[in-house]
Tab-separated table of C-alpha atoms in Angstrom:
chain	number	residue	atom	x	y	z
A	208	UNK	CA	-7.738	-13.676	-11.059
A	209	UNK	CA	-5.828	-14.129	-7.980
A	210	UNK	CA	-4.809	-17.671	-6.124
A	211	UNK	CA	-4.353	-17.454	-2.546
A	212	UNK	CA	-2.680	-19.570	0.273
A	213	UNK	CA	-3.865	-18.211	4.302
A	214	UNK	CA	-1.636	-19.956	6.778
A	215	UNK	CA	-2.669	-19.277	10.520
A	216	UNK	CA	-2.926	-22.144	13.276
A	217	UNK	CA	-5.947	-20.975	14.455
A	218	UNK	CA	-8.991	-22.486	12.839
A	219	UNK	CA	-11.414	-19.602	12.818
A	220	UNK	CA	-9.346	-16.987	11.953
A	221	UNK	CA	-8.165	-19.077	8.626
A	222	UNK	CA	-12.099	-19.247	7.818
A	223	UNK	CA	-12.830	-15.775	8.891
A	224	UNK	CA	-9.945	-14.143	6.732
A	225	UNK	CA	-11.507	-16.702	3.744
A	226	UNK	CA	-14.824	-16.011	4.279
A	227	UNK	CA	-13.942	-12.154	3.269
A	228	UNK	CA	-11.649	-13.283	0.393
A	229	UNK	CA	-14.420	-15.246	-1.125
A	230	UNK	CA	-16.158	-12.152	-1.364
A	231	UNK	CA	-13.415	-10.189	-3.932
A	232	UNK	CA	-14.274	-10.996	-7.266
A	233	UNK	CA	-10.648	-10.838	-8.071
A	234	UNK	CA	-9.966	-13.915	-6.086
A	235	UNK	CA	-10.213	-17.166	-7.784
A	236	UNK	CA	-8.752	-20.013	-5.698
A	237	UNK	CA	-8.438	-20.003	-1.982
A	238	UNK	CA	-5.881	-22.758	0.123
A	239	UNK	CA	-6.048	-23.057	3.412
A	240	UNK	CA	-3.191	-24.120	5.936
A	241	UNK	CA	-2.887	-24.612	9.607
A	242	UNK	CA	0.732	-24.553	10.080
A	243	UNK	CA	3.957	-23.264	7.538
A	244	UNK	CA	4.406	-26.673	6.489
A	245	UNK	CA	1.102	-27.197	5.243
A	246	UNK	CA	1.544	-23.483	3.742
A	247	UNK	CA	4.687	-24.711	1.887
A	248	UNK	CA	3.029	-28.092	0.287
A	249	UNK	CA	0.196	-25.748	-1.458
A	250	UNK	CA	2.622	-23.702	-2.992
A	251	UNK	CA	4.067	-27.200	-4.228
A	252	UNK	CA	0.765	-28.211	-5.462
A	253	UNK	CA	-0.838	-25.542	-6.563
A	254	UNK	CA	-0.166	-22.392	-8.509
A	255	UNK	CA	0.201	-19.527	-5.742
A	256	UNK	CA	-0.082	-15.793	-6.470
A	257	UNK	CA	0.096	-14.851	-3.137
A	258	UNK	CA	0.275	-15.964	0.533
A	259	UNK	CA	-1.549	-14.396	3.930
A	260	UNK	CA	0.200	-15.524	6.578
A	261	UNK	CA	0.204	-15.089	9.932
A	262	UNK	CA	3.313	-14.533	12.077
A	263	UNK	CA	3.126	-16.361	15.110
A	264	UNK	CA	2.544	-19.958	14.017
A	265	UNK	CA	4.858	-23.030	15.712
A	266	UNK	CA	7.176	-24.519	14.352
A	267	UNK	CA	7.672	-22.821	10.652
A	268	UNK	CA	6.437	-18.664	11.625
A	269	UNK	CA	5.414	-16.243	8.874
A	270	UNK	CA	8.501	-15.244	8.886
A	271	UNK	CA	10.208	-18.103	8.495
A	272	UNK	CA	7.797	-19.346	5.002
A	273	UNK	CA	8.869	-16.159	3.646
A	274	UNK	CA	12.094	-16.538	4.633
A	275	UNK	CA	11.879	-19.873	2.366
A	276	UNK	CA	10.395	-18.522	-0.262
A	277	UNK	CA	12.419	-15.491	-0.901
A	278	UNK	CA	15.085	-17.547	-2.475
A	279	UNK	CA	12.121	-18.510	-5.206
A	280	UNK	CA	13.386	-17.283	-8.816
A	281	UNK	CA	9.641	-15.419	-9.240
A	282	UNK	CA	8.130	-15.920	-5.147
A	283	UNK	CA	4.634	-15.049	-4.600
A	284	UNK	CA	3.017	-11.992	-3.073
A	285	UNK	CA	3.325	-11.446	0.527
A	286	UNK	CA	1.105	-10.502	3.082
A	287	UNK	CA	1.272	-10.947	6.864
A	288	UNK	CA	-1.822	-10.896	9.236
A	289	UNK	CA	-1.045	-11.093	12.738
A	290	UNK	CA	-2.438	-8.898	16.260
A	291	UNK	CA	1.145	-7.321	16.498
A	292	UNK	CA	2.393	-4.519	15.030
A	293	UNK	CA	6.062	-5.230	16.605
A	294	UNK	CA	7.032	-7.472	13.513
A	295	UNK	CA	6.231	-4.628	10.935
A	296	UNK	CA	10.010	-3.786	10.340
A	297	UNK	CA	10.988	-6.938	9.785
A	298	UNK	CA	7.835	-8.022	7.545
A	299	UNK	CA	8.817	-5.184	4.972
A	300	UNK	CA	12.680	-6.140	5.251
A	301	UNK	CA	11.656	-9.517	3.683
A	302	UNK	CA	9.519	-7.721	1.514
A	303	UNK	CA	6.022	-8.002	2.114
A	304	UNK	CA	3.149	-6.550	0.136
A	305	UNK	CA	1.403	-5.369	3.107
A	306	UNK	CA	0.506	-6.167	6.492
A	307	UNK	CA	-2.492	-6.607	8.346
A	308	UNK	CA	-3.628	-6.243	11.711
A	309	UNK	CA	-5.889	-8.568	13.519
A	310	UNK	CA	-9.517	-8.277	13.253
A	311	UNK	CA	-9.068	-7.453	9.460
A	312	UNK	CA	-11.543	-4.978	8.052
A	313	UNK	CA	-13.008	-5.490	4.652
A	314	UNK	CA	-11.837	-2.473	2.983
A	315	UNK	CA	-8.079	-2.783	4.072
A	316	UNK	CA	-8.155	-6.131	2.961
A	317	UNK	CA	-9.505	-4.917	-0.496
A	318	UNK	CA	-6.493	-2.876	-0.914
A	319	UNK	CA	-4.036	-6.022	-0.117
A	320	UNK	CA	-5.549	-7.631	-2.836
A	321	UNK	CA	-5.268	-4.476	-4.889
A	322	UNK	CA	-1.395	-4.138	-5.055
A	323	UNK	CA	-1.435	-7.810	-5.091
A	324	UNK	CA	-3.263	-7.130	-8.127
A	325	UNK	CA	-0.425	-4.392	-9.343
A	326	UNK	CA	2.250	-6.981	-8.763
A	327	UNK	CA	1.174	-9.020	-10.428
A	328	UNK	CA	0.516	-7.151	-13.758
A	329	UNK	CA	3.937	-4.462	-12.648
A	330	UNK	CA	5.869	-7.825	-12.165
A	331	UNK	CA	7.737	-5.785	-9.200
A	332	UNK	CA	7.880	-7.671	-5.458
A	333	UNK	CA	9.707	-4.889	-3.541
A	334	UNK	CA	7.155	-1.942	-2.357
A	335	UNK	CA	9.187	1.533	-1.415
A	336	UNK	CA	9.373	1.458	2.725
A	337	UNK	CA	9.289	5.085	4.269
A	338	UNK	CA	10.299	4.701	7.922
A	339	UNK	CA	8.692	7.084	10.530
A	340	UNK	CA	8.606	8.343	14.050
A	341	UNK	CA	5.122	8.574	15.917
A	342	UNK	CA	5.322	8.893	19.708
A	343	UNK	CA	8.982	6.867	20.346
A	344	UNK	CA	7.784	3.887	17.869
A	345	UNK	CA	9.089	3.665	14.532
A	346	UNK	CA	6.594	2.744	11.711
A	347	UNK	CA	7.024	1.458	8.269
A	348	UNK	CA	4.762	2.666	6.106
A	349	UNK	CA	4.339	2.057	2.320
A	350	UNK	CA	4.967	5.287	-0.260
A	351	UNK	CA	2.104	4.208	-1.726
A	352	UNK	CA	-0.191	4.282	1.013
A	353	UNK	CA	0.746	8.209	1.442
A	354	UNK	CA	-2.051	10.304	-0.421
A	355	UNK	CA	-0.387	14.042	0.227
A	356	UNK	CA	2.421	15.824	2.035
A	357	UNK	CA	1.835	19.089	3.680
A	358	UNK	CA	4.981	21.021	4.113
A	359	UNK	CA	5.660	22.351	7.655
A	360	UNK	CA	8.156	24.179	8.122
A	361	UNK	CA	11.598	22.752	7.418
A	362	UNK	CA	9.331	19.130	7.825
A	363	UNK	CA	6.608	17.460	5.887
A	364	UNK	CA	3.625	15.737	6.795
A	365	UNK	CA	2.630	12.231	4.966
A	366	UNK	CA	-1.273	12.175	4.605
A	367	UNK	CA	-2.495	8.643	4.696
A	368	UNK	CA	-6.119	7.219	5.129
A	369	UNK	CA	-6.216	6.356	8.551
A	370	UNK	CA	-3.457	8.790	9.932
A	371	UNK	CA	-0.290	11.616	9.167
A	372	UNK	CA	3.358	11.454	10.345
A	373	UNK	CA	5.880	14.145	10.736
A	374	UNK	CA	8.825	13.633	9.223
A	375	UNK	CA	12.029	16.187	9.098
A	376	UNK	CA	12.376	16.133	4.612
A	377	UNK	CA	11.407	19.589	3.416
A	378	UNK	CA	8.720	19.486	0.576
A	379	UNK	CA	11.318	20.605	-2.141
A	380	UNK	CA	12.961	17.833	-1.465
A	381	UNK	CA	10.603	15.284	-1.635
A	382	UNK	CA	9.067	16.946	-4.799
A	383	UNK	CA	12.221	15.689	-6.252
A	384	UNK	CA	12.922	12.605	-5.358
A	385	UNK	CA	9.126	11.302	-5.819
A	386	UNK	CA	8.422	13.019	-8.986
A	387	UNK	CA	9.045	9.488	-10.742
A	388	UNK	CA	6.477	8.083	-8.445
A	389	UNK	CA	3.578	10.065	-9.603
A	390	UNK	CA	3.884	12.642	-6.908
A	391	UNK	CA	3.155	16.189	-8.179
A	392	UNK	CA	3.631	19.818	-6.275
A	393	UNK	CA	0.183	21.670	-6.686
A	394	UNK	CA	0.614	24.456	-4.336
A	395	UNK	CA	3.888	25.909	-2.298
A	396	UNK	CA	2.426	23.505	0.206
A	397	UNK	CA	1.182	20.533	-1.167
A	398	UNK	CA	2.763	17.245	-2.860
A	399	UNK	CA	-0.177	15.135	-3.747
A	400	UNK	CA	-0.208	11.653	-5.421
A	401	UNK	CA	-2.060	12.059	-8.978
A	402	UNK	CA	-3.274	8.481	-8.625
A	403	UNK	CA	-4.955	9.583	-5.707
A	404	UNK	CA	-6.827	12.594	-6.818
A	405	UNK	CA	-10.605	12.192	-6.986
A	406	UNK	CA	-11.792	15.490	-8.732
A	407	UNK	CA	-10.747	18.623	-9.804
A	408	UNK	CA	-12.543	22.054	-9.374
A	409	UNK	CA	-11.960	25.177	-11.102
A	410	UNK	CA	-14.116	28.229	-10.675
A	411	UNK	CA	-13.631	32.046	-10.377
A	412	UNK	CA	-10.292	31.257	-11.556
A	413	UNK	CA	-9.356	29.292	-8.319
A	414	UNK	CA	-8.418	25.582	-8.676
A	415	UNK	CA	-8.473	22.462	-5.951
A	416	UNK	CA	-8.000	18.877	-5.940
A	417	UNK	CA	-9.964	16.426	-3.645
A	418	UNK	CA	-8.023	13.828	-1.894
A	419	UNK	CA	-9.413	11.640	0.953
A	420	UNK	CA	-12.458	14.010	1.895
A	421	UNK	CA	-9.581	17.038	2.095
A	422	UNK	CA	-10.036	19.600	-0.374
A	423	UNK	CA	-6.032	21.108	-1.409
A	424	UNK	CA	-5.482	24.311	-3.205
A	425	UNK	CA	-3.537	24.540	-6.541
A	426	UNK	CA	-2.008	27.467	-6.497
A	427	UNK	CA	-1.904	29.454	-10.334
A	428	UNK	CA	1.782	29.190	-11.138
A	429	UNK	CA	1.170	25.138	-10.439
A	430	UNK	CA	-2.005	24.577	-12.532
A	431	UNK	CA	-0.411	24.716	-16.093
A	432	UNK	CA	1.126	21.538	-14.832
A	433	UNK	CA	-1.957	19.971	-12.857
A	434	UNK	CA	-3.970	20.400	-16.199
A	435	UNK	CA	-1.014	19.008	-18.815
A	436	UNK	CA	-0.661	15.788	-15.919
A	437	UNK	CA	-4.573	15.573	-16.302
A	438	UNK	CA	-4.439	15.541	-19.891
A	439	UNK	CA	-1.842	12.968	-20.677
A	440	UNK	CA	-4.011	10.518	-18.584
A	441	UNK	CA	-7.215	11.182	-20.486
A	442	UNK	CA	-8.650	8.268	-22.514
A	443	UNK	CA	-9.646	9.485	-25.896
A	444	UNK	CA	-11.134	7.600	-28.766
A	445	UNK	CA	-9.116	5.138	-31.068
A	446	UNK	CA	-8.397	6.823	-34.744
């Protein structure tokens, strides 16, 4: 069970983003503050697992509580919430779980409180930050959030719910520097996140995965691995 702080000076938007909170039955305690300060005394009084804070507040900013409480020995979670997307970069330079655009939509804000969840039980505060370049903006987006990567030529393209970026990293080079992540090559043109996989087909001696309603081959010479990675994770009996 989680305990939560949401700092924003504006009144409805505190009650709105607690309102949907109160819903996730992996929330337990919710504190609400209408400026940092008042942020910063419930983490003195209460035990905090994580914060939702917005960034433009007077006075003491998002920013500037987790500014404060980066220099905690064990700081809680992280995440923004704010109508700007400018303040990305420097939201994941200080760390932050995740970060959340204004109006919040239920399911996004189920899967804050899911790696707040993985924190938590991981004990790790620092989330792997892939930087990307979509239209003249650069994004930060979490390695976690990408599902697949397509290769493209010399460049790959990150698959994530909502959207893909082209980056210039040929596949064979991601496939070995995210192997320790749970990334696995399944085809000469597909990296795919095992955690991510949602079935498995094999019939007539061809093989796919399903990932985010997109249905990826696996080639033969990469299914001896897709099967031994599927059958380390399967839960068998005790004794």
């Amino acid at each position: 069970m989680v305990n939560v702080v949401i700092a924003d000076d504006e009144f409805p938007a505190v009650e709105a983003l607690a309102y949907l909170l109160s819903r996730d039955p992996r929330i337990e305690n919710i504190y609400k503050a209408m400026s940092g300060a008042e942020a910063l005394r419930a983490l003195e009084s209460h035990n905090v697992d994580a914060l939702f804070l917005d960034i433009h507040m007077p006075a003491l900013s998002g920013l500037d509580i987790a500014r404060v409480i980066s220099r905690f020995s064990r700081p809680p979670a992280v995440v923004f919430v704010t109508a700007d997307e400018d303040q990305a970069l420097q939201a994941f330079e200080l760390a932050a779980v995740d970060y959340l655009l204004k109006p919040v939509r239920p399911e996004r804000l189920a899967e804050s409180v899911r790696r707040i969840c993985e924190l938590i039980e991981d004990g790790d505060t620092k989330p792997e930050v892939i930087t990307v370049d979509q239209g003249g903006i650069t994004k930060m987006i979490r390695r976690d959030e990408i599902k697949y990567v397509q290769a493209q030529g010399d460049y790959a393209r990150l698959h994530t719910a909502e959207a893909s970026y082209l980056i210039r990293v040929p596949l064979n080079d991601l496939e070995q520097q995210w192997e320790d992540a749970g990334y696995l090559r399944i085809h000469r043109s597909y990296l795919v996140a095992m955690n991510q996989v949602q079935q498995v087909r094999i019939t007539a001696g061809k093989a796919s995965v399903l990932i985010n309603g997109a249905e990826l081959p696996v080639s033969r010479r990469h299914l001896p691995a897709v099967r031994d990675k599927l059958e380390a994770n399967r839960v068998r009996p005790r004794g």
